[in-house]
Short mmCIF file of C-alpha atoms and ligand atoms in Angstrom, two decimals:
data_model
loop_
_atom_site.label_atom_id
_atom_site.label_comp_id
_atom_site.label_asym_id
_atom_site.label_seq_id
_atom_site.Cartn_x
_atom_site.Cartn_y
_atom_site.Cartn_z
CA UNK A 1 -26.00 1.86 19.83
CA UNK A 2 -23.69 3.18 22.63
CA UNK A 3 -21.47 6.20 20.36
CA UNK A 4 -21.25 9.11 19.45
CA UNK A 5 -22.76 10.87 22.35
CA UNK A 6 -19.42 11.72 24.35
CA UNK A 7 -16.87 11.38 21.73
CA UNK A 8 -15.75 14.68 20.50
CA UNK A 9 -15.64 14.14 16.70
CA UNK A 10 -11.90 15.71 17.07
CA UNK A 11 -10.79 13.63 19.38
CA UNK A 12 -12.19 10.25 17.59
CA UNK A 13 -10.56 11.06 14.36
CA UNK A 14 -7.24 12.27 16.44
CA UNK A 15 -7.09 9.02 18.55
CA UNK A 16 -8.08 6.69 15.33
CA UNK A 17 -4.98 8.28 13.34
CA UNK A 18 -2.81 7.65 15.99
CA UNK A 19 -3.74 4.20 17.02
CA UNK A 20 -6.52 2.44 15.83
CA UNK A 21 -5.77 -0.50 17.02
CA UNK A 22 -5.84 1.02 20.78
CA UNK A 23 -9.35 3.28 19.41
CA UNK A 24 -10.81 -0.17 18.85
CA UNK A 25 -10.02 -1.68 22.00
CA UNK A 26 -11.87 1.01 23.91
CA UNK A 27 -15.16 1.10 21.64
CA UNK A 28 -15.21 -2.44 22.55
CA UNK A 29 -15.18 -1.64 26.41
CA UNK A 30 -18.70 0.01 25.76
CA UNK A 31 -20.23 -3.72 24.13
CA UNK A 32 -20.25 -5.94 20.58
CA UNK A 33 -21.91 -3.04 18.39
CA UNK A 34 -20.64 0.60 18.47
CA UNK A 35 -20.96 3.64 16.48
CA UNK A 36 -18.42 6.53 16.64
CA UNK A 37 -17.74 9.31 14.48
CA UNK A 38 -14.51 9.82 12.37
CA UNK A 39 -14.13 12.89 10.35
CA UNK A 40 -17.59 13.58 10.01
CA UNK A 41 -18.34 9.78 8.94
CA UNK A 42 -20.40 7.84 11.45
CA UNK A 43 -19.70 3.83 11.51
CA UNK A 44 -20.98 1.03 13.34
CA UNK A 45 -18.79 -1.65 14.50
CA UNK A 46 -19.94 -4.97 14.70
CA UNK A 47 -17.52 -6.88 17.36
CA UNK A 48 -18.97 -10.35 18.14
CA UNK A 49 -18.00 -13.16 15.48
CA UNK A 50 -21.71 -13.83 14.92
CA UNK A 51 -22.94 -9.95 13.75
CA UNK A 52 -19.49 -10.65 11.18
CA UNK A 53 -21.30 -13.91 10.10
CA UNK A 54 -24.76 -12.68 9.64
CA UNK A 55 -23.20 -9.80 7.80
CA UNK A 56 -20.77 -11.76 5.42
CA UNK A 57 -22.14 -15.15 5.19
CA UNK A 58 -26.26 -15.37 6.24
CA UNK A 59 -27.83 -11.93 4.84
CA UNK A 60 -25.02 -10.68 2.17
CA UNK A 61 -27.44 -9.04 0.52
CA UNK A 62 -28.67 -6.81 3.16
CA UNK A 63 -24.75 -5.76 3.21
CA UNK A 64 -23.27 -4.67 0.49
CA UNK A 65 -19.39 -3.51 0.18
CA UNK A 66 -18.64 -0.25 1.19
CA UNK A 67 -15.67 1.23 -0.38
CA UNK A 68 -15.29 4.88 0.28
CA UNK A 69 -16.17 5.68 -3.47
CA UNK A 70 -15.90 9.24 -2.96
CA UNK A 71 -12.51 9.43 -1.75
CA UNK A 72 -11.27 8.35 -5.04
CA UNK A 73 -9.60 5.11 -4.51
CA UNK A 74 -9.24 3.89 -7.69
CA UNK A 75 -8.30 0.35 -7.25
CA UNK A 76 -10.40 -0.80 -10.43
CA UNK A 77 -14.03 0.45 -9.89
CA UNK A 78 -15.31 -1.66 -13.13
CA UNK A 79 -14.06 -4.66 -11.13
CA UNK A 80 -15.20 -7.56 -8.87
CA UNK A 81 -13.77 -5.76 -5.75
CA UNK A 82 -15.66 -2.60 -6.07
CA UNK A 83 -18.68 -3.45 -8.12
CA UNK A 84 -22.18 -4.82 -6.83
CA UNK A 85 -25.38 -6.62 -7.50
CA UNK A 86 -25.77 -7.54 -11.11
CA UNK A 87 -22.63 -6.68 -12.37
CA UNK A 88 -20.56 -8.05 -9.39
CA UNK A 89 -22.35 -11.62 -9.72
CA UNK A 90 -22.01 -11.45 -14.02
CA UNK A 91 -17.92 -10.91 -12.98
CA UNK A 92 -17.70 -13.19 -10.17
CA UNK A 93 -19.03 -16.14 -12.57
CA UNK A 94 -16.91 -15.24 -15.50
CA UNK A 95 -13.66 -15.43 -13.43
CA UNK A 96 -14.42 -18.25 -11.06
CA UNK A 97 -13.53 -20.99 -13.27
CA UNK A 98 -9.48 -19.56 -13.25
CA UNK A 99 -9.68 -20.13 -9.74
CA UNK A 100 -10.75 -23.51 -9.48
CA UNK A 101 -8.40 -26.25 -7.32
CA UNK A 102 -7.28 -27.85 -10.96
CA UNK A 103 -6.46 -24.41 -12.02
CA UNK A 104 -4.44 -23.19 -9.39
CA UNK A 105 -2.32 -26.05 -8.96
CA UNK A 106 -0.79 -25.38 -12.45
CA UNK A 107 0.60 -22.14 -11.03
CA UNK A 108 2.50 -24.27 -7.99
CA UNK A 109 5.77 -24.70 -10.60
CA UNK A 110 5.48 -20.97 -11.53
CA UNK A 111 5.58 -20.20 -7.80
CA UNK A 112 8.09 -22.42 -6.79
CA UNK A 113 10.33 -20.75 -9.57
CA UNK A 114 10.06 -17.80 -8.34
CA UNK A 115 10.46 -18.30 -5.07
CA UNK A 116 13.86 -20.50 -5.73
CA UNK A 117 14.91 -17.22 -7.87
CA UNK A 118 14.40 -15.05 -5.05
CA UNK A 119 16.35 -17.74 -2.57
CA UNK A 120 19.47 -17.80 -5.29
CA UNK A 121 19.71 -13.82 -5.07
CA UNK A 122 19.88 -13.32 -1.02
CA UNK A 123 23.30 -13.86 -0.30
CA UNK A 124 24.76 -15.88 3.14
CA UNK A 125 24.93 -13.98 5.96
CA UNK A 126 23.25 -10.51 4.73
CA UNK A 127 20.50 -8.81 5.24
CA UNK A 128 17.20 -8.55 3.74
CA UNK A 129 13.57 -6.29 4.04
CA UNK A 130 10.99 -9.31 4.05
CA UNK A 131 8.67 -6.27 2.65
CA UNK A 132 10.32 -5.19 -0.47
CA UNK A 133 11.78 -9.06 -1.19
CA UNK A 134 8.41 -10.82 -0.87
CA UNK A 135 6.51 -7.94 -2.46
CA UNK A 136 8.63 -7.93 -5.70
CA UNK A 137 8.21 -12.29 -5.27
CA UNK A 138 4.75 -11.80 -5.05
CA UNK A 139 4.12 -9.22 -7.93
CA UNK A 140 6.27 -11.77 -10.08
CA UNK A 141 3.88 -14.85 -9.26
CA UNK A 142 0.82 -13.13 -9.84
CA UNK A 143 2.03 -11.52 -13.22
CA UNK A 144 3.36 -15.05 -14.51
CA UNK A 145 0.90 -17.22 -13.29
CA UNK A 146 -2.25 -14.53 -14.00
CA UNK A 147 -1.31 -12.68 -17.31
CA UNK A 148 1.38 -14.69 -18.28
CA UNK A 149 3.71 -11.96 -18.20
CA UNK A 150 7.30 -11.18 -17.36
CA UNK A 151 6.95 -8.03 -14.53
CA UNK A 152 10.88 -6.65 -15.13
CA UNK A 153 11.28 -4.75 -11.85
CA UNK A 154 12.88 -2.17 -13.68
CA UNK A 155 10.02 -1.48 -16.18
CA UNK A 156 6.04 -2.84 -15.73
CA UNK A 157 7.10 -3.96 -12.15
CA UNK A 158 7.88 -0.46 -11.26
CA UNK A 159 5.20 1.05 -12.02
CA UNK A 160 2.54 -1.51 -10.48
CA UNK A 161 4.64 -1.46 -6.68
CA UNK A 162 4.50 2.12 -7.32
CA UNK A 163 0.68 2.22 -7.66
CA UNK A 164 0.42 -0.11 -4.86
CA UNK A 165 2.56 2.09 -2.80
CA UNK A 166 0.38 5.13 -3.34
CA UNK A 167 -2.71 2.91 -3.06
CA UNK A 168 -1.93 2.30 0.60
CA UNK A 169 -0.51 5.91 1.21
CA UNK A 170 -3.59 7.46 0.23
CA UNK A 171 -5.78 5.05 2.61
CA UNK A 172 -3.63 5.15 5.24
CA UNK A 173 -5.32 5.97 8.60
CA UNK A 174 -2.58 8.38 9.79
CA UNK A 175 -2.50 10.32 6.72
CA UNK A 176 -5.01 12.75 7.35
CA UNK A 177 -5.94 13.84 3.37
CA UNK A 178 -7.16 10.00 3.73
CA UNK A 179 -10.28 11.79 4.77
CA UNK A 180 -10.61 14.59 2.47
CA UNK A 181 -12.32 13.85 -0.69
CA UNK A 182 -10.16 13.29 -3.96
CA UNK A 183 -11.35 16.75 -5.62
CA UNK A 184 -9.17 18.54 -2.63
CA UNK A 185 -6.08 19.72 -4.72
CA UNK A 186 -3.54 18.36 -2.27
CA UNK A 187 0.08 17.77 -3.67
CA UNK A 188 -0.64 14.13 -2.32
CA UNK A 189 -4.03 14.12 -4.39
CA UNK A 190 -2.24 14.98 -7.49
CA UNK A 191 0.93 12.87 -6.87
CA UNK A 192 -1.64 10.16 -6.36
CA UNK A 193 -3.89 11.04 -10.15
CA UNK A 194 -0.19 11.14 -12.19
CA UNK A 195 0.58 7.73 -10.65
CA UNK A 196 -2.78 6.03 -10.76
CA UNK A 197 -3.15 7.09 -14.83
CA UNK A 198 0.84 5.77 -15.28
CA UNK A 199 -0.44 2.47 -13.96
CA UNK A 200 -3.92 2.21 -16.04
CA UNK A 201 -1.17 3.29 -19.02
CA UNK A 202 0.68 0.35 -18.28
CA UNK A 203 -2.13 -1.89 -17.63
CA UNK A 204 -3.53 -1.42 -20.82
CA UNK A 205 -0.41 -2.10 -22.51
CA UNK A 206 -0.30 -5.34 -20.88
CA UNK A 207 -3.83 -6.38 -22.15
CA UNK A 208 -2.60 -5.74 -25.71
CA UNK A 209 0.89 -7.46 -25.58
CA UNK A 210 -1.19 -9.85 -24.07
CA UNK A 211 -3.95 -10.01 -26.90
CA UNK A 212 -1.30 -9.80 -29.59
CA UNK A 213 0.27 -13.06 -28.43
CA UNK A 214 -2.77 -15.38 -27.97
CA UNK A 215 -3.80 -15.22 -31.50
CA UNK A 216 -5.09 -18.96 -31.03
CA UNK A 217 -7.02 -17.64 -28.37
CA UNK A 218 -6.76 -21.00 -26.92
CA UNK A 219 -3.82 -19.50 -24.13
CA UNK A 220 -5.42 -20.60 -20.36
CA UNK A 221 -4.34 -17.43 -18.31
CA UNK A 222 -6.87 -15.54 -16.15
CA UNK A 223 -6.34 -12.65 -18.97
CA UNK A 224 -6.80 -14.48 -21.81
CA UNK A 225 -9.95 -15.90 -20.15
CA UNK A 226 -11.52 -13.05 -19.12
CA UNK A 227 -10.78 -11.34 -22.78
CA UNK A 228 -12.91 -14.20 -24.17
CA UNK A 229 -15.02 -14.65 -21.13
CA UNK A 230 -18.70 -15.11 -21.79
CA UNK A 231 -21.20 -17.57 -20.18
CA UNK A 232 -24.55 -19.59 -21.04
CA UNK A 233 -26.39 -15.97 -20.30
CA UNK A 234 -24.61 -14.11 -22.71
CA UNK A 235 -22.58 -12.18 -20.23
CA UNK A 236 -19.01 -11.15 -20.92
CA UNK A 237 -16.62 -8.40 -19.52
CA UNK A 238 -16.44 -5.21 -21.37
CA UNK A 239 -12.69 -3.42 -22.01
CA UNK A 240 -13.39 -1.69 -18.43
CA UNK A 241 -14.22 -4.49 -17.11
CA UNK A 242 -10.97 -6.68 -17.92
CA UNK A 243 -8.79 -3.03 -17.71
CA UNK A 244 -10.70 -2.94 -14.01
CA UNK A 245 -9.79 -6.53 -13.14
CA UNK A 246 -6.36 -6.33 -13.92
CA UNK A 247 -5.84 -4.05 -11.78
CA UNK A 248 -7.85 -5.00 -9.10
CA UNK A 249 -6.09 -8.60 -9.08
CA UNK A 250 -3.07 -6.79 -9.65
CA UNK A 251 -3.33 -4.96 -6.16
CA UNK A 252 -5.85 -7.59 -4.34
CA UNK A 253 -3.09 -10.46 -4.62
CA UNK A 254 -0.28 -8.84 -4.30
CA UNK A 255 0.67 -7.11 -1.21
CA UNK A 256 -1.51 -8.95 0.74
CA UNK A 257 0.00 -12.21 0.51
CA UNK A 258 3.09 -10.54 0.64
CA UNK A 259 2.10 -9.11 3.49
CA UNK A 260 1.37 -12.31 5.28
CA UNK A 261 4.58 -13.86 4.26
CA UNK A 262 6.58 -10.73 6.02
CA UNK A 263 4.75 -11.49 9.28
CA UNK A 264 4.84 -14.86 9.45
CA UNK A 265 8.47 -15.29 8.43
CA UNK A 266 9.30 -12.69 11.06
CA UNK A 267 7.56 -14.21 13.65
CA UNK A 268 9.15 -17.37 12.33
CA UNK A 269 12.93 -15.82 13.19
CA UNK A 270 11.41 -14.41 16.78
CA UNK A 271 10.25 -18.38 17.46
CA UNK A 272 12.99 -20.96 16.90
CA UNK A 273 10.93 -23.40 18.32
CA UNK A 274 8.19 -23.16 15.47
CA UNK A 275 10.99 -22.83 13.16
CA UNK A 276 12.65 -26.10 14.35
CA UNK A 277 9.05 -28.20 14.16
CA UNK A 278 8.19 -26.57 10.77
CA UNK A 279 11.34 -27.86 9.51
CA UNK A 280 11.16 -31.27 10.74
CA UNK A 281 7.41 -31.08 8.98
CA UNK A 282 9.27 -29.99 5.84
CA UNK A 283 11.79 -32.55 5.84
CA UNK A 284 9.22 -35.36 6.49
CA UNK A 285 7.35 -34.47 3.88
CA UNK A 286 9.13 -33.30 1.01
CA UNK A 287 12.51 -34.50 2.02
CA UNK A 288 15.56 -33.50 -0.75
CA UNK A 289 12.49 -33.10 -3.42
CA UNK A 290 11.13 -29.63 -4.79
CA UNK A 291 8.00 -28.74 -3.28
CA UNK A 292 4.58 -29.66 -5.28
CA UNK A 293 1.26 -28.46 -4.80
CA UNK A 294 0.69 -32.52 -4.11
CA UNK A 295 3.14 -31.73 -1.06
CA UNK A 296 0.43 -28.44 0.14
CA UNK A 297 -2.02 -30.58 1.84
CA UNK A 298 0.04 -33.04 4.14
CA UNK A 299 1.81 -29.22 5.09
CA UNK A 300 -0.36 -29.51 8.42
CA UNK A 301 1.77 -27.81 10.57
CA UNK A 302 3.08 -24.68 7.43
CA UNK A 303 -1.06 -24.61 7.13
CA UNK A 304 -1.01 -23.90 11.24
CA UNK A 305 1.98 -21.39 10.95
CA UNK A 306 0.31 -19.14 8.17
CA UNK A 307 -2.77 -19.47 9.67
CA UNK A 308 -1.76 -18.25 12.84
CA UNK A 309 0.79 -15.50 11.37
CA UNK A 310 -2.89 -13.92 9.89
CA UNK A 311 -4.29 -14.12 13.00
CA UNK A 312 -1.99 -12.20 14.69
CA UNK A 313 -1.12 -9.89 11.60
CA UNK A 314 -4.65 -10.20 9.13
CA UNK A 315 -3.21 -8.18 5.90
CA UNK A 316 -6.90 -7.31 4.90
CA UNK A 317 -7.84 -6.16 8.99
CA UNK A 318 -10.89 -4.28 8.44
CA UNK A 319 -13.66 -4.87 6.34
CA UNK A 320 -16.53 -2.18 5.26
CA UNK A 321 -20.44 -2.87 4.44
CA UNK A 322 -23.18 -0.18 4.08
CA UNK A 323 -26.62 -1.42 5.26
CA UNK A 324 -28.74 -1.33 1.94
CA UNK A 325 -31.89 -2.15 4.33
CA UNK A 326 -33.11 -1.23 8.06
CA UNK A 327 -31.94 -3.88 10.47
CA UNK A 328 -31.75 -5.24 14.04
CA UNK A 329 -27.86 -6.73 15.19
CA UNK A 330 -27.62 -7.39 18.22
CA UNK A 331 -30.67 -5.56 19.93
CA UNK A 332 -29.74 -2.66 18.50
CA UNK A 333 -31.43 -0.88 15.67
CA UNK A 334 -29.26 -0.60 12.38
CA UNK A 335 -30.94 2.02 9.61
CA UNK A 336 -30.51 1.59 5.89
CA UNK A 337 -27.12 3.46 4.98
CA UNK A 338 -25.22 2.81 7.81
CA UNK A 339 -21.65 2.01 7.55
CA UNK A 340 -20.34 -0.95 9.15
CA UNK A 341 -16.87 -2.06 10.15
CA UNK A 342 -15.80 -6.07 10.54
CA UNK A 343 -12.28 -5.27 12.12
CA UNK A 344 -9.97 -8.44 11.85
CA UNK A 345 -7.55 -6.75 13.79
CA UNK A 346 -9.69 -6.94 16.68
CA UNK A 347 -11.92 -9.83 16.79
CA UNK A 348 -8.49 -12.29 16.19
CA UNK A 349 -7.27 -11.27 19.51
CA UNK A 350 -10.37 -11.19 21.60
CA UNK A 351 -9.72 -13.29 24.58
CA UNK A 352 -13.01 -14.57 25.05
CA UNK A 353 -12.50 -16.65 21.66
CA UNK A 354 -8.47 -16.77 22.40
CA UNK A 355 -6.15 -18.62 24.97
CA UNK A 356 -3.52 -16.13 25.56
CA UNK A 357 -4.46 -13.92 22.08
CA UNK A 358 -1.08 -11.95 21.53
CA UNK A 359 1.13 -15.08 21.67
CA UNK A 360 1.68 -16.31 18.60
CA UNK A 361 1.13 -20.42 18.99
CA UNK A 362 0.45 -22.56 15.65
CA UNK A 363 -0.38 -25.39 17.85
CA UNK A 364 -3.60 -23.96 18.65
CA UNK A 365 -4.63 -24.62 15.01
CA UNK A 366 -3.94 -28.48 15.10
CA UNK A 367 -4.44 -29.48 19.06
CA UNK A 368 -6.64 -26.71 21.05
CA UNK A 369 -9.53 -28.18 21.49
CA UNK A 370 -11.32 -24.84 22.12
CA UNK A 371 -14.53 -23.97 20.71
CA UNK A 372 -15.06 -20.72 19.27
CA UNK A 373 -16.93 -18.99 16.83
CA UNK A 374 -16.19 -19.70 12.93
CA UNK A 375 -16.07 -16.09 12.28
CA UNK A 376 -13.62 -15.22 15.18
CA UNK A 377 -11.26 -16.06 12.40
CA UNK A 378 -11.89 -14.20 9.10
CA UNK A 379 -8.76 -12.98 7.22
CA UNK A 380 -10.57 -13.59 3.91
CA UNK A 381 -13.76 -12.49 4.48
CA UNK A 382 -16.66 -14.66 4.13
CA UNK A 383 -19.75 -15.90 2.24
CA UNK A 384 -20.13 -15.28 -1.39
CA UNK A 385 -17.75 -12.26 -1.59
CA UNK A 386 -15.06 -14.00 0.06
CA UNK A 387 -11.33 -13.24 -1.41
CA UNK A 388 -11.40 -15.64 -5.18
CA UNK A 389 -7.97 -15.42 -4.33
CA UNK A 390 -7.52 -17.45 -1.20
CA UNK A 391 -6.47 -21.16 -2.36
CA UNK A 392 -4.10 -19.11 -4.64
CA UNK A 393 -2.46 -17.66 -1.69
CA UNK A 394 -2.37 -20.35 0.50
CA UNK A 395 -0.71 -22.12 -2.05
CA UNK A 396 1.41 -19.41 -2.93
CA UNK A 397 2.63 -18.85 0.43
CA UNK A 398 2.89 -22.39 1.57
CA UNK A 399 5.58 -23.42 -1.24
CA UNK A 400 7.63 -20.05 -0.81
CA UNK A 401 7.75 -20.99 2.93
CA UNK A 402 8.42 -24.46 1.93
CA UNK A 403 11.60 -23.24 -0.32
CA UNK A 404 12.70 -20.52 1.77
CA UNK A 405 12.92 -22.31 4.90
CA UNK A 406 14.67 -25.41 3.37
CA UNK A 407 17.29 -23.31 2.32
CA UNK A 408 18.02 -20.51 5.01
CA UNK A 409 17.77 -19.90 8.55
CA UNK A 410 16.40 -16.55 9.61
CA UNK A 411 17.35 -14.38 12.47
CA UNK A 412 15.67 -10.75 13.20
CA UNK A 413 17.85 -7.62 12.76
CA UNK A 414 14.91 -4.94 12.61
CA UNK A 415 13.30 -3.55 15.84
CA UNK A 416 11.30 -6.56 17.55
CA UNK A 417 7.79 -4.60 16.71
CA UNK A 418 7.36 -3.89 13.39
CA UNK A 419 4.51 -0.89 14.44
CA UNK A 420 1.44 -2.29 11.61
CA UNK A 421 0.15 0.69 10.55
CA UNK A 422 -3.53 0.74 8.89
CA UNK A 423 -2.98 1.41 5.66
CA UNK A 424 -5.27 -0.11 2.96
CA UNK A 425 -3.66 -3.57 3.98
CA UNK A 426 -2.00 -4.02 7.12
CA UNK A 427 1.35 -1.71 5.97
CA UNK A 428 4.71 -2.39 8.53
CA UNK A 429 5.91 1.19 9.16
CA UNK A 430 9.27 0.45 9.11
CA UNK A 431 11.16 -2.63 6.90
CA UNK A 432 10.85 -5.85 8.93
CA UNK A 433 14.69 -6.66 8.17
CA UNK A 434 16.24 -10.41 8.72
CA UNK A 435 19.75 -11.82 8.08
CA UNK A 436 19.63 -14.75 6.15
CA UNK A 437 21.93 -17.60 6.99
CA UNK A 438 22.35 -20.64 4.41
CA UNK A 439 21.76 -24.18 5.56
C1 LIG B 1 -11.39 -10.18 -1.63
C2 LIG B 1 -8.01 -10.99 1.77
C3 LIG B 1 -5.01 -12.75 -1.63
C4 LIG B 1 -8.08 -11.25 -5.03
C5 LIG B 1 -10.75 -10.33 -0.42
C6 LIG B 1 -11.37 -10.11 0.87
C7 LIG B 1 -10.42 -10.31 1.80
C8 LIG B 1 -9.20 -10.68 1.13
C9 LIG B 1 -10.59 -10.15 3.31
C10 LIG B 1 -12.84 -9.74 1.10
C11 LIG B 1 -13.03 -8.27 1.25
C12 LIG B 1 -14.45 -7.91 1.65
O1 LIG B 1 -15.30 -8.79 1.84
O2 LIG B 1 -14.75 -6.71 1.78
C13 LIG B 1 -6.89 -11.52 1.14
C14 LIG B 1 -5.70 -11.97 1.83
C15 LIG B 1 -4.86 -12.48 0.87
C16 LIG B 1 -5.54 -12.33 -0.41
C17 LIG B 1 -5.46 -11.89 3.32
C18 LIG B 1 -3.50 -13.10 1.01
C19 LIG B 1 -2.99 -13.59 2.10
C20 LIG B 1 -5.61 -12.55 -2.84
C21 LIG B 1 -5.08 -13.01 -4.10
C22 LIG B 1 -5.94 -12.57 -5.07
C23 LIG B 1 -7.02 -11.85 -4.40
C24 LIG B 1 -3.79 -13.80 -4.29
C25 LIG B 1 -5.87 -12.76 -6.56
C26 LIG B 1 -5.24 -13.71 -7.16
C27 LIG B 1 -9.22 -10.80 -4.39
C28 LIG B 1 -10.39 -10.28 -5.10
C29 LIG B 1 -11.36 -9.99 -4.12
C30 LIG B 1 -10.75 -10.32 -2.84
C31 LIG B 1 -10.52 -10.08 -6.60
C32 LIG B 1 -12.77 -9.46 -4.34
C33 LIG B 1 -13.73 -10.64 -4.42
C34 LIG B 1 -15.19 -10.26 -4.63
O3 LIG B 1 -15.64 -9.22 -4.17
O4 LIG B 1 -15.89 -11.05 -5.28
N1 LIG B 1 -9.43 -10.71 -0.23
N2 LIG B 1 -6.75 -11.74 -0.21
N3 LIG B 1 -6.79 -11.88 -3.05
N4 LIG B 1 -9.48 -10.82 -3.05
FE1 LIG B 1 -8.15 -11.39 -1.62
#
């Protein structure tokens, strides 16, 4: 493929810390697959919707996940985000059943709770960091609705944002020890070890609160579940394993729907237009009532909004697979062991699959009538390794935009551009700030 040749090493990793987002936009100038060099690392990046297909969705196991293992980002390596073959498909089995349509509806009243006790503590006319509100809303939902258990922002709560915090400081593109292995004694390496073992501390003392209190072990929480997991084959999930899932669902579903919500409530105060046809959608179709999951699917135009919001801002924007075998993408030769990158980021605002790509236009969900590539829209990934997470979210997010926008009106008091910076999920470098206004 076109790359390296002619792009100093020094440069590359200079220009990607800087600005990735601009980096990417001039590999693409030299075609659809194109390796460069960061930091030593070579990568290939696949930008044409069907190479992210073929990847995810036709020949997954040709591509597995690629996840940096030596650089010491412990987000749960016992669990289904960073694990593979065998033991990835024993996991993904075990927990799919909590994540079934049934199943996540019964979390839609947990979620709706929460998001009413987040409305009731904003108060008229002040102002409020989306980031840190719908990150501590988030953390809440998942805790309740997951492990069944109370996240006290002053205690457990803590410590898990924390983690999460350093989680995305340590992968963050523009911090260069990013690309220095773990064993480097950096202050930032060991500030990141003390808070990574705090969290595993206070993981595991979740599982056993958790364990003490379902004695009838009858309790119907993804926890409970996957400390009794074990299927037709005899699998089950060893203490790692459930330790390792906790926090990888912990940090999986957390920031990033947070995440999503920021942007798309943002771009909600920047649009009153949207704003005034969501609203009229909202008050259609769930009226003076609370908001059910039976309310989610006639949400067309919410559905449109979020979808759009992830186009424009994808939380998860790049995705990493390592060739496991030699292959051909397009025309070009693609050896066993070479890192590939699915950017999001890119490929949602590619104007030969989008009208006008940086303007951000729900409508184009419900009445464009443009064809384009299914994978020129990936925000969760695809095929069987897809986010387990995803109706959960879109639930999730619909009914806290549902209650939020019932009850407030939201106008933008941060700078217009909240910068994204590529962190491990799409971080804004600076609080995206609104004032709320009660309706
Ligand atoms: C995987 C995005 C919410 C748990 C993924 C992947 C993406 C993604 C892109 C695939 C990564 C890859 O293929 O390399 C998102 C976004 C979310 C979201 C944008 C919110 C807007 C959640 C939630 C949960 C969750 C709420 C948990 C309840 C997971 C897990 C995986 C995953 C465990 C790994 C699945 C596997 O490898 O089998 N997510 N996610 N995510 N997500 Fe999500």
């Amino acid at each position: 493929p076109p790359g390296p040749d002619g792009y100093p090493l020094v440069g590359n990793t200079l220009s990607v810390v800087r600005d990735p987002f601009a980096f990417y936009d001039e590999l693409a100038t030299h075609g659809d697959v194109v390796r460069y060099r960061v930091a030593g690392r070579t990568f290939t990046a696949l930008l044409h919707p069907d190479y992210v297909e073929r990847v995810l969705v036709s020949e997954p196991g040709r591509f597995e996940r690629y996840v940096f293992a030596d650089l010491g980002f412990d987000i749960g390596t016992e669990g289904l985000l960073m694990t593979d073959g065998t033991q990835w498909k024993r996991q993904r089995r075990l927990l799919q059943p909590a994540f079934t349509i049934d199943r996540i509806e019964t979390y839609a009243e947990t979620m709706v709770e929460c998001a009413e006790r987040t409305a009731d503590s904003w108060i008229d006319g002040s102002e409020v960091a989306l980031n840190s509100e719908f990150s501590e809303l988030t953390l809440r939902i998942l805790a309740k609705a997951l492990f069944d258990v109370e996240v006290d922002p002053a205690t457990d709560g803590e410590v898990i944002a924390r983690a999460a915090r350093a989680i995305n400081e340590r992968v963050n593109a523009r911090n260069l020890s990013t690309f220095l292995p773990q064993w480097v004694p950096l202050p930032a390496n060991r500030r990141y070890e003390r808070t990574m073992r705090a969290y595993r501390e206070q993981v595991d003392a979740l599982i056993d609160r958790r364990r003490s209190a379902d004695s009838s072990g009858e309790a119907d929480d993804l926890l409970s579940i996957m400390l009794r997991a074990s299927d037709d084959r005899g699998g089950t999930l060893s203490e790692t394993e459930v330790r390792d899932n906790l926090v990888t669902f912990l940090f999986a579903g957390h920031e990033t729907s947070s995440l999503a919500l920021t942007y798309a409530l943002m771009l909600l105060a920047r649009h009153d237009d949207v704003a005034a046809t969501l609203r009229a959608e909202l008050e259609e179709v769930i009226g003076d009532e609370r908001p059910t999951a039976a309310h989610v699917p006639e949400l067309e135009y919410a559905d449109a909004v979020l979808t759009e919001a992830m186009r424009l801002y994808p939380p998860a924007y790049i995705l990493f697979r390592k060739a496991t075998d030699d292959a051909v993408i397009g025309g070009y030769r693609i050896p066993a062991g070479t890192i590939l990158t699915l950017p999001q980021f890119h490929l949602h605002v590619d104007d030969r699959f989008y009208d006008d790509p940086e303007e951000f236009r729900p409508e184009r969900w419900l009445d464009d009538d443009r064809d384009r590539p299914e994978y020129a829209y990936f925000p969760f990934g695809g095929g069987p390794r897809h986010c387990i997470g995803m109706r959960f979210a879109t639930l999730e997010m619909t009914l806290i935009v549902a209650v939020l926008l019932c009850r407030f009106d939201f106008e933008l008091s941060s700078e217009p551009d909240p910068e994204p910076s590529a962190a491990a999920t799409l971080q804004p470098e600076n609080d995206v700030r609104v004032r709320v206004r009660r309706r």
